[in-house]
């Protein structure tokens, strides 16, 4: 079995909404070779529950594969959406990339 | 802004119930709210709630309909006499009653967190009526 | 897009006749046209023409009115049966007839270059009616 | 009298419209010390006749002071607006900055 290495960074921006569902799903597919994933969503200008569902699915898959995931969310609409959906504790969320990277580095070191 | 002036404002859009129309309808609503002097946070919250109701139409409304049904989504928005915003998102499909699936069912929850009032009328298609206070 | 579906779409906004409301009203119109599947160039041209009519209200409509007059601007947009877009920009002020000043007077010229038809009704306030073909 | 020197670059972006009339006028004021002016309007996303009127006024002032002005216009809406207003020949318009700069350099060398 190939050893998983490094932190993969996936960047998504603009409006993460129903019209881009397939694209979001594709961007989140196949991170099998990474030891951890940083989802950089700092440039997301709008997100909806369709995007949340895809993110949840991705995080659940990753958890099954012992692959830690950190989300970077900077925009207020997205941050509030997560609250409104009652998902504040379902994700590991950071307001900036560097603490998210530190967190993931720490996670992969431990394992 | 003078309440008297804006009370006549109304937005009403009907388009095909396809995913690519949800964002443009949302953008029209955002421009409408901007013209009515809504602050950034309530503007974003209201368009978020409307976006969820619109996405539900695309995802569910016509799942059990015959091919010949006219598949549309519709949004209307206007201020009422009390200065609250009333948004109605409607379709000509049929409401799907079902048990909540794990990892789903956030749409209505999000709408409830934002809207001061939510009623869903399923007597003829689905009409999701939302009332928002100006503050949020 | 099915003509039958979109014919019920309508946008109607009234707000104070102040310069800061022109851009939001234009943005609402742009979102509305985007939802009705207008291409980029006609969308930009139509919002440009509407923007000129709106700017004229802010600049001229209430120049000769008493302070107590309710100073509003209003825009309505809808598709007619032939699929053309009808936009009416109106106010409750009075049309100012004057000779063209050098280096000014571009607004109506721009609208004429874009709209398939332009009529200005000055019987009760000013109503600038514009009809646009889908192509431009 | 102070000798005029160099090409001044004035950059305006976003929506040049009635709501920003005063700001546009202020940005265009006082270029007295420049030998020529490049108006970089490449990032303008929307313009209206109010903006055109301010630009015309600026170019007329500059002409009176023998100060050549070049406009850089890249966005289609703005380019069409100039056409619709019948002002295509009223301005010296370029689609890119470098030929505009070359033109102004040439102008100032001649004088
Ligand atoms: N416009 C609609 N037409 C038909 N069914 C709807 C409509 N809106 C909501 N529903 C039903 O309500 C359920 C809950 O919706 P929601 O909370 O948005 O979650 P989700 O869309 O993720 O299932 C949907 O699964 C669907 O069965
Ligand atoms: N809504 C309006 N109310 C009053 N007068 C108007 C209105 N729209 C246009 N006008 C008159 O028509 C003239 C021509 O308008 P326009 O071509 O846009 O040029 P400009 O606004 O630069 O003068 C204006 O100067 C004004 O006298």
Coordinates of C-alpha atoms and ligand atoms in Angstrom, one line a residue:
Chain A
X1 CA 0.0 0.0 0.0
X2 CA 1.3 3.4 -1.0
X3 CA 2.1 5.6 1.9
X4 CA 0.0 8.7 2.1
X5 CA 2.1 11.9 2.0
X6 CA 1.8 15.6 2.4
X7 CA -1.1 18.0 2.8
X8 CA -3.2 18.5 -0.3
X9 CA -4.7 21.9 -0.7
X10 CA -8.0 22.2 -2.6
X11 CA -9.1 25.7 -3.4
X12 CA -12.7 26.6 -4.3
X13 CA -14.0 30.2 -4.9
X14 CA -16.9 32.2 -6.2
X15 CA -20.4 30.9 -5.6
X16 CA -20.6 27.4 -4.3
X17 CA -24.2 26.7 -5.2
X18 CA -26.5 24.3 -6.9
X19 CA -25.5 25.3 -10.4
X20 CA -22.0 24.1 -9.7
X21 CA -22.8 20.9 -7.8
X22 CA -21.0 18.6 -10.2
X23 CA -18.0 20.8 -10.4
X24 CA -17.8 21.0 -6.6
X25 CA -18.1 17.2 -6.3
X26 CA -15.4 16.7 -8.9
X27 CA -13.0 19.1 -7.2
X28 CA -13.5 17.2 -4.0
X29 CA -13.0 13.7 -5.5
X30 CA -9.9 11.6 -5.2
X31 CA -7.6 12.8 -2.5
X32 CA -6.6 9.3 -1.7
X33 CA -2.9 9.9 -1.9
X34 CA -2.9 12.8 0.6
X35 CA -2.2 12.5 4.3
X36 CA -4.5 15.5 5.0
X37 CA -6.5 18.0 3.1
X38 CA -6.8 21.8 3.5
X39 CA -10.0 23.0 1.9
X40 CA -9.3 26.7 1.1
X41 CA -12.7 28.3 0.8
X42 CA -11.5 31.8 1.7
X43 CA -12.6 33.2 -1.7
X44 CA -16.1 31.8 -1.6
X45 CA -18.6 34.6 -2.1
X46 CA -21.7 32.6 -1.5
X47 CA -22.5 29.0 -0.5
X48 CA -25.7 27.0 -0.1
X49 CA -26.8 23.8 1.5
X50 CA -26.0 21.8 -1.7
X51 CA -22.3 22.8 -1.2
X52 CA -22.6 22.0 2.6
X53 CA -23.9 18.5 1.7
X54 CA -20.9 17.9 -0.7
X55 CA -18.5 19.2 2.0
X56 CA -20.0 16.9 4.6
X57 CA -19.8 13.9 2.3
X58 CA -16.1 14.7 1.6
X59 CA -15.4 15.0 5.3
X60 CA -17.1 11.8 6.1
X61 CA -15.2 9.9 3.4
X62 CA -12.0 11.5 4.7
X63 CA -12.7 10.5 8.3
X64 CA -13.3 6.9 7.2
X65 CA -9.8 7.0 5.7
X66 CA -8.2 8.7 8.7
X67 CA -7.5 11.7 6.6
X68 CA -7.8 14.9 8.6
X69 CA -9.5 17.8 6.8
X70 CA -9.5 21.5 7.7
X71 CA -11.7 24.2 6.2
X72 CA -10.7 27.8 5.7
X73 CA -13.8 30.1 5.7
X74 CA -13.4 33.8 5.6
X75 CA -16.6 35.3 4.2
X76 CA -19.4 36.1 6.7
X77 CA -22.2 34.6 4.5
X78 CA -20.5 31.2 4.4
X79 CA -19.7 31.3 8.2
X80 CA -23.3 32.2 9.0
X81 CA -24.6 29.5 6.7
X82 CA -22.7 26.9 8.6
X83 CA -24.2 28.2 11.9
X84 CA -27.7 28.3 10.5
X85 CA -27.4 24.7 9.3
X86 CA -26.3 23.6 12.8
X87 CA -23.0 22.4 11.4
X88 CA -20.5 24.5 13.4
X89 CA -19.0 21.4 15.1
X90 CA -19.3 19.1 12.0
X91 CA -16.3 20.7 10.4
X92 CA -12.9 21.8 11.6
X93 CA -13.0 25.5 10.5
X94 CA -10.3 28.1 10.5
X95 CA -10.5 31.8 9.6
X96 CA -7.0 31.8 8.1
X97 CA -4.8 29.3 6.2
X98 CA -1.8 29.2 8.5
X99 CA -3.4 27.9 11.7
X100 CA -5.3 25.4 9.5
X101 CA -1.9 24.2 8.1
X102 CA -0.4 24.1 11.5
X103 CA -3.4 22.0 12.7
X104 CA -3.0 19.5 9.9
X105 CA 0.7 19.3 10.3
X106 CA 0.2 18.5 13.9
X107 CA -2.4 15.8 13.0
X108 CA -0.2 14.1 10.5
X109 CA 2.8 14.2 12.8
X110 CA 0.8 12.4 15.5
X111 CA -0.3 9.5 13.3
Chain B
X1 CA -35.6 55.9 2.9
X2 CA -39.2 56.9 2.9
X3 CA -41.6 54.0 3.5
X4 CA -44.2 55.6 1.2
X5 CA -41.8 55.5 -1.7
X6 CA -40.6 51.9 -1.6
X7 CA -43.9 50.2 -0.8
X8 CA -44.7 49.9 -4.5
X9 CA -41.5 48.0 -5.3
X10 CA -42.0 44.4 -6.4
X11 CA -39.9 41.7 -8.0
X12 CA -41.4 38.8 -9.7
X13 CA -39.5 36.3 -11.8
X14 CA -40.5 33.0 -13.3
X15 CA -38.1 30.7 -15.2
X16 CA -37.4 27.1 -16.0
X17 CA -36.8 24.9 -12.9
X18 CA -33.2 24.2 -13.8
X19 CA -30.1 24.7 -11.6
X20 CA -28.5 27.3 -13.8
X21 CA -31.4 29.8 -13.1
X22 CA -31.1 29.8 -9.4
X23 CA -28.0 32.1 -9.2
X24 CA -29.4 34.7 -11.6
X25 CA -32.7 34.8 -9.7
X26 CA -30.7 35.3 -6.5
X27 CA -28.7 38.1 -8.1
X28 CA -31.9 39.8 -9.2
X29 CA -33.2 39.6 -5.6
X30 CA -29.9 40.9 -4.3
X31 CA -30.0 43.9 -6.6
X32 CA -33.7 44.5 -5.6
X33 CA -32.8 44.5 -1.9
X34 CA -29.8 46.7 -2.5
X35 CA -32.1 49.2 -4.2
X36 CA -34.4 49.0 -1.2
X37 CA -31.5 50.0 1.1
X38 CA -31.1 46.6 2.9
X39 CA -27.9 46.2 4.8
X40 CA -25.3 43.7 3.8
X41 CA -26.1 41.0 6.4
X42 CA -29.9 40.9 6.0
X43 CA -29.4 41.1 2.3
X44 CA -27.1 38.1 2.3
X45 CA -29.3 36.2 4.7
X46 CA -32.5 36.8 2.7
X47 CA -30.9 35.7 -0.6
X48 CA -29.5 32.7 1.2
X49 CA -33.0 31.7 2.4
X50 CA -34.5 32.3 -1.0
X51 CA -31.7 30.4 -2.6
X52 CA -32.5 27.3 -0.5
X53 CA -36.2 27.4 -1.4
X54 CA -35.2 27.8 -5.1
X55 CA -32.7 24.9 -4.9
X56 CA -35.4 22.7 -3.4
X57 CA -37.6 23.3 -6.5
X58 CA -34.8 22.2 -8.8
X59 CA -34.0 19.1 -6.6
X60 CA -37.5 17.9 -5.6
X61 CA -40.5 19.7 -7.0
X62 CA -40.8 17.9 -10.4
X63 CA -39.3 14.5 -9.4
X64 CA -42.8 12.9 -9.4
X65 CA -44.3 14.8 -12.3
X66 CA -45.2 13.7 -15.8
X67 CA -42.8 14.9 -18.6
X68 CA -45.4 17.3 -20.0
X69 CA -45.7 19.4 -16.8
X70 CA -44.5 22.9 -17.3
X71 CA -41.4 22.9 -15.0
X72 CA -41.0 26.4 -13.6
X73 CA -39.7 28.2 -10.5
X74 CA -41.0 31.5 -9.4
X75 CA -39.9 34.1 -6.9
X76 CA -41.8 37.2 -5.9
X77 CA -40.6 39.8 -3.3
X78 CA -42.2 42.9 -1.9
X79 CA -42.4 45.0 1.2
X80 CA -45.5 44.9 3.2
X81 CA -47.1 47.8 5.1
X82 CA -45.0 47.1 8.1
X83 CA -41.8 47.4 6.1
X84 CA -41.1 43.7 6.3
X85 CA -40.0 41.8 3.2
X86 CA -42.3 39.1 1.9
X87 CA -40.7 36.5 -0.4
X88 CA -42.7 33.7 -2.0
X89 CA -40.9 30.9 -3.9
X90 CA -43.3 28.7 -5.7
X91 CA -43.5 25.9 -8.3
X92 CA -46.1 23.8 -10.1
X93 CA -44.8 20.4 -8.9
X94 CA -45.6 18.3 -5.9
X95 CA -44.2 18.5 -2.4
X96 CA -42.3 15.4 -1.4
X97 CA -42.9 14.3 2.2
X98 CA -40.1 12.1 3.5
X99 CA -38.2 11.3 6.5
X100 CA -35.0 13.3 7.0
X101 CA -32.0 11.7 5.5
X102 CA -28.7 11.9 7.4
X103 CA -26.4 14.6 6.0
X104 CA -29.3 16.3 4.2
X105 CA -32.3 18.4 5.1
X106 CA -30.4 21.6 5.8
X107 CA -32.4 23.8 3.4
X108 CA -35.5 24.3 5.5
X109 CA -33.5 24.5 8.6
X110 CA -31.5 27.4 7.2
X111 CA -34.6 29.1 6.1
X112 CA -36.1 28.8 9.6
X113 CA -33.0 30.2 11.1
X114 CA -33.2 33.3 8.9
X115 CA -36.9 34.0 8.3
X116 CA -39.1 35.6 10.9
X117 CA -41.9 33.4 9.5
X118 CA -42.1 30.4 7.2
X119 CA -45.2 28.7 5.8
X120 CA -45.3 26.0 3.2
X121 CA -48.5 25.7 1.2
X122 CA -48.7 22.5 -0.8
X123 CA -52.3 22.7 -2.0
X124 CA -51.4 23.6 -5.6
X125 CA -47.7 23.0 -6.3
X126 CA -45.5 24.3 -3.5
X127 CA -45.5 27.9 -2.2
X128 CA -42.8 28.7 0.3
X129 CA -43.8 32.0 2.0
X130 CA -41.1 33.7 4.0
X131 CA -41.3 37.0 5.9
X132 CA -38.1 38.8 6.9
X133 CA -37.7 41.6 9.4
X134 CA -35.6 44.5 8.0
X135 CA -33.0 43.7 10.6
X136 CA -32.3 40.3 9.3
Chain C
X1 CA -36.1 28.9 -22.6
X2 CA -39.8 28.4 -23.0
X3 CA -41.6 31.7 -23.9
X4 CA -44.7 30.5 -21.9
X5 CA -42.7 30.2 -18.7
X6 CA -41.0 33.6 -18.7
X7 CA -43.9 35.8 -19.8
X8 CA -45.0 36.2 -16.3
X9 CA -41.7 37.7 -15.1
X10 CA -41.8 41.2 -14.0
X11 CA -39.5 43.6 -12.2
X12 CA -40.8 46.8 -10.6
X13 CA -38.8 49.0 -8.3
X14 CA -39.5 52.4 -6.8
X15 CA -37.0 54.3 -4.7
X16 CA -35.9 57.8 -3.8
X17 CA -34.6 59.8 -6.8
X18 CA -31.1 60.0 -5.5
X19 CA -27.9 59.1 -7.3
X20 CA -26.9 56.2 -5.0
X21 CA -30.0 54.2 -6.0
X22 CA -29.3 54.2 -9.7
X23 CA -26.6 51.4 -9.5
X24 CA -28.7 49.1 -7.3
X25 CA -31.7 49.4 -9.6
X26 CA -29.4 48.7 -12.6
X27 CA -28.0 45.6 -10.8
X28 CA -31.5 44.4 -10.1
X29 CA -32.4 44.8 -13.8
X30 CA -29.2 42.9 -14.7
X31 CA -30.0 40.0 -12.4
X32 CA -33.5 40.0 -13.8
X33 CA -32.3 39.8 -17.4
X34 CA -29.7 37.2 -16.5
X35 CA -32.5 35.0 -15.1
X36 CA -34.4 35.5 -18.4
X37 CA -31.4 34.2 -20.4
X38 CA -30.3 37.4 -22.0
X39 CA -26.9 37.3 -23.6
X40 CA -24.1 39.5 -22.2
X41 CA -24.2 42.3 -24.9
X42 CA -28.0 42.9 -25.0
X43 CA -28.0 42.6 -21.2
X44 CA -25.3 45.3 -20.9
X45 CA -26.9 47.5 -23.5
X46 CA -30.3 47.4 -21.9
X47 CA -29.0 48.2 -18.5
X48 CA -26.9 51.0 -20.0
X49 CA -30.1 52.5 -21.6
X50 CA -32.1 52.1 -18.4
X51 CA -29.2 53.6 -16.4
X52 CA -29.3 56.7 -18.7
X53 CA -33.0 57.2 -18.1
X54 CA -32.6 56.7 -14.4
X55 CA -29.7 59.2 -14.2
X56 CA -31.8 61.8 -16.0
X57 CA -34.4 61.6 -13.3
X58 CA -31.8 62.2 -10.6
X59 CA -30.3 65.1 -12.6
X60 CA -33.4 66.8 -14.0
X61 CA -36.8 65.5 -13.0
X62 CA -37.3 67.4 -9.7
X63 CA -35.2 70.5 -10.5
X64 CA -38.3 72.6 -10.8
X65 CA -40.5 71.0 -8.1
X66 CA -41.6 72.2 -4.7
X67 CA -39.7 70.7 -1.7
X68 CA -42.8 68.7 -0.6
X69 CA -43.0 66.7 -3.9
X70 CA -42.3 63.0 -3.3
X71 CA -39.1 62.5 -5.2
X72 CA -39.0 58.9 -6.5
X73 CA -37.7 57.0 -9.5
X74 CA -39.3 53.9 -10.8
X75 CA -38.4 51.1 -13.1
X76 CA -40.5 48.3 -14.4
X77 CA -39.4 45.6 -16.9
X78 CA -41.3 42.8 -18.5
X79 CA -41.4 40.7 -21.6
X80 CA -44.3 41.3 -24.0
X81 CA -46.0 38.6 -26.0
X82 CA -43.5 38.9 -28.9
X83 CA -40.6 38.2 -26.5
X84 CA -39.4 41.8 -26.6
X85 CA -38.4 43.5 -23.3
X86 CA -40.4 46.5 -22.3
X87 CA -38.8 48.8 -19.8
X88 CA -40.5 51.9 -18.3
X89 CA -38.5 54.4 -16.3
X90 CA -40.7 57.0 -14.7
X91 CA -40.8 59.8 -12.1
X92 CA -43.3 62.3 -10.6
X93 CA -41.3 65.4 -11.6
X94 CA -41.5 67.6 -14.7
X95 CA -39.7 67.2 -18.0
X96 CA -37.3 70.0 -18.7
X97 CA -37.4 71.2 -22.3
X98 CA -34.2 72.9 -23.3
X99 CA -31.7 73.4 -26.1
X100 CA -28.9 70.9 -26.2
X101 CA -25.8 72.1 -24.4
X102 CA -22.4 71.4 -25.9
X103 CA -20.7 68.4 -24.3
X104 CA -24.0 67.2 -22.8
X105 CA -27.2 65.5 -24.1
X106 CA -25.7 62.1 -24.6
X107 CA -28.3 60.2 -22.5
X108 CA -31.2 60.2 -24.9
X109 CA -28.8 59.7 -27.8
X110 CA -27.4 56.5 -26.1
X111 CA -30.9 55.2 -25.4
X112 CA -31.9 55.8 -29.0
X113 CA -28.9 53.9 -30.3
X114 CA -29.8 50.9 -28.2
X115 CA -33.6 50.7 -27.9
X116 CA -35.8 49.5 -30.8
X117 CA -38.3 52.1 -29.7
X118 CA -38.3 55.0 -27.4
X119 CA -41.3 57.2 -26.4
X120 CA -41.3 59.9 -23.7
X121 CA -44.6 60.7 -22.2
X122 CA -44.6 63.9 -20.1
X123 CA -48.3 64.2 -19.3
X124 CA -47.9 63.2 -15.7
X125 CA -44.3 63.2 -14.5
X126 CA -42.0 61.7 -17.1
X127 CA -42.4 58.1 -18.4
X128 CA -39.6 56.9 -20.6
X129 CA -40.8 53.8 -22.4
X130 CA -38.2 51.6 -24.1
X131 CA -38.7 48.5 -26.1
X132 CA -35.7 46.2 -26.8
X133 CA -35.4 43.3 -29.2
X134 CA -33.9 40.2 -27.7
X135 CA -30.9 40.5 -30.0
X136 CA -29.8 43.9 -28.5
Chain D
X1 CA 6.7 79.0 -15.1
X2 CA 7.4 75.5 -14.0
X3 CA 8.2 73.2 -16.8
X4 CA 5.7 70.4 -17.2
X5 CA 7.2 67.0 -17.0
X6 CA 6.4 63.3 -17.5
X7 CA 3.3 61.4 -18.3
X8 CA 0.8 61.2 -15.4
X9 CA -1.2 58.0 -15.2
X10 CA -4.7 58.3 -13.7
X11 CA -6.4 54.9 -13.1
X12 CA -10.2 54.6 -12.6
X13 CA -12.0 51.3 -12.2
X14 CA -15.3 49.7 -11.3
X15 CA -18.5 51.4 -12.2
X16 CA -18.1 55.0 -13.5
X17 CA -21.6 56.2 -13.0
X18 CA -23.8 58.9 -11.6
X19 CA -23.3 57.7 -8.0
X20 CA -19.6 58.4 -8.3
X21 CA -19.7 61.7 -10.2
X22 CA -17.9 63.8 -7.6
X23 CA -15.2 61.2 -7.1
X24 CA -14.7 60.9 -10.9
X25 CA -14.4 64.7 -11.1
X26 CA -11.9 64.8 -8.2
X27 CA -9.8 62.1 -9.7
X28 CA -9.5 64.1 -12.9
X29 CA -8.8 67.4 -11.3
X30 CA -5.3 69.1 -11.2
X31 CA -3.0 67.5 -13.7
X32 CA -1.3 70.8 -14.3
X33 CA 2.2 69.7 -13.7
X34 CA 2.1 66.8 -16.2
X35 CA 3.2 67.0 -19.8
X36 CA 0.6 64.3 -20.8
X37 CA -2.0 62.1 -19.2
X38 CA -2.8 58.5 -19.6
X39 CA -6.3 57.7 -18.4
X40 CA -6.2 54.0 -17.6
X41 CA -9.9 52.9 -17.7
X42 CA -9.1 49.3 -18.5
X43 CA -10.7 48.1 -15.3
X44 CA -14.0 50.0 -15.7
X45 CA -16.9 47.5 -15.5
X46 CA -19.6 50.0 -16.4
X47 CA -19.7 53.6 -17.6
X48 CA -22.5 56.0 -18.2
X49 CA -23.0 59.4 -19.9
X50 CA -22.2 61.2 -16.7
X51 CA -18.8 59.7 -16.8
X52 CA -18.4 60.6 -20.5
X53 CA -19.3 64.2 -19.7
X54 CA -16.6 64.4 -17.0
X55 CA -14.1 62.8 -19.4
X56 CA -15.0 65.2 -22.2
X57 CA -14.6 68.2 -19.8
X58 CA -11.2 66.9 -18.7
X59 CA -10.0 66.4 -22.3
X60 CA -11.2 69.9 -23.3
X61 CA -9.3 71.4 -20.4
X62 CA -6.2 69.4 -21.3
X63 CA -6.4 70.5 -25.0
X64 CA -6.6 74.1 -23.9
X65 CA -3.4 73.5 -22.0
X66 CA -1.7 71.6 -24.8
X67 CA -1.6 68.5 -22.7
X68 CA -2.2 65.4 -24.7
X69 CA -4.5 62.8 -23.2
X70 CA -4.9 59.1 -24.1
X71 CA -7.6 56.8 -22.9
X72 CA -7.2 53.0 -22.3
X73 CA -10.6 51.3 -22.7
X74 CA -10.7 47.5 -22.6
X75 CA -14.3 46.5 -21.6
X76 CA -16.9 46.1 -24.3
X77 CA -19.7 48.0 -22.5
X78 CA -17.6 51.1 -22.2
X79 CA -16.3 50.9 -25.8
X80 CA -19.9 50.6 -27.1
X81 CA -21.1 53.4 -24.9
X82 CA -18.6 55.7 -26.6
X83 CA -19.9 54.6 -30.0
X84 CA -23.5 55.1 -29.0
X85 CA -22.8 58.6 -27.7
X86 CA -21.2 59.4 -31.1
X87 CA -17.9 60.2 -29.3
X88 CA -15.5 57.7 -31.0
X89 CA -13.5 60.5 -32.5
X90 CA -13.7 62.9 -29.5
X91 CA -11.2 60.9 -27.5
X92 CA -7.8 59.3 -28.4
X93 CA -8.6 55.7 -27.4
X94 CA -6.4 52.7 -27.1
X95 CA -7.2 49.0 -26.2
X96 CA -3.9 48.6 -24.3
X97 CA -1.6 50.7 -22.2
X98 CA 1.7 50.3 -24.1
X99 CA 0.6 51.8 -27.4
X100 CA -1.1 54.6 -25.4
X101 CA 2.2 55.4 -23.6
X102 CA 4.1 55.2 -26.9
X103 CA 1.6 57.7 -28.4
X104 CA 2.0 60.1 -25.5
X105 CA 5.8 59.8 -25.5
X106 CA 5.8 60.7 -29.1
X107 CA 3.5 63.7 -28.5
X108 CA 5.6 65.1 -25.7
X109 CA 8.9 64.6 -27.7
X110 CA 7.5 66.6 -30.6
X111 CA 6.6 69.6 -28.5
Ligands
LIG1 N1 -40.4 22.8 -3.7 C1 -40.4 21.5 -3.2 N2 -41.0 20.5 -3.9 C2 -41.1 19.3 -3.4 N3 -40.5 18.9 -2.2 C3 -39.9 19.8 -1.5 C4 -39.8 21.2 -1.9 N4 -39.1 21.8 -1.0 C5 -38.8 20.9 0.0 N5 -39.3 19.7 -0.3 C6 -39.2 18.5 0.5 O1 -38.7 18.9 1.8 C7 -37.5 18.1 2.1 C8 -36.6 18.9 3.0 O2 -36.0 19.9 2.3 P1 -34.6 20.6 2.8 O3 -34.7 20.9 4.2 O4 -34.3 21.7 1.9 O5 -33.6 19.4 2.6 P2 -33.0 18.6 1.4 O6 -33.3 19.4 0.1 O7 -31.5 18.5 1.6 O8 -33.6 17.3 1.4 C9 -36.9 17.7 0.8 O9 -36.1 16.6 0.9 C10 -38.2 17.5 0.0 O10 -38.7 16.2 0.3
LIG2 N1 -36.7 62.4 -16.4 C1 -36.5 63.7 -16.8 N2 -37.1 64.7 -16.2 C2 -36.9 66.0 -16.6 N3 -36.2 66.3 -17.7 C3 -35.6 65.3 -18.4 C4 -35.8 63.9 -18.0 N4 -35.1 63.1 -18.9 C5 -34.5 64.0 -19.8 N5 -34.9 65.3 -19.5 C6 -34.5 66.5 -20.3 O1 -33.9 66.0 -21.6 C7 -32.6 66.6 -21.7 C8 -31.7 65.7 -22.5 O2 -31.3 64.5 -21.7 P1 -30.0 63.7 -22.1 O3 -30.0 63.5 -23.5 O4 -30.0 62.6 -21.2 O5 -28.9 64.7 -21.8 P2 -28.3 65.5 -20.4 O6 -28.9 64.7 -19.3 O7 -26.8 65.3 -20.5 O8 -28.8 66.9 -20.6 C9 -32.2 66.9 -20.3 O9 -31.2 67.9 -20.3 C10 -33.4 67.3 -19.7 O10 -33.7 68.7 -20.0

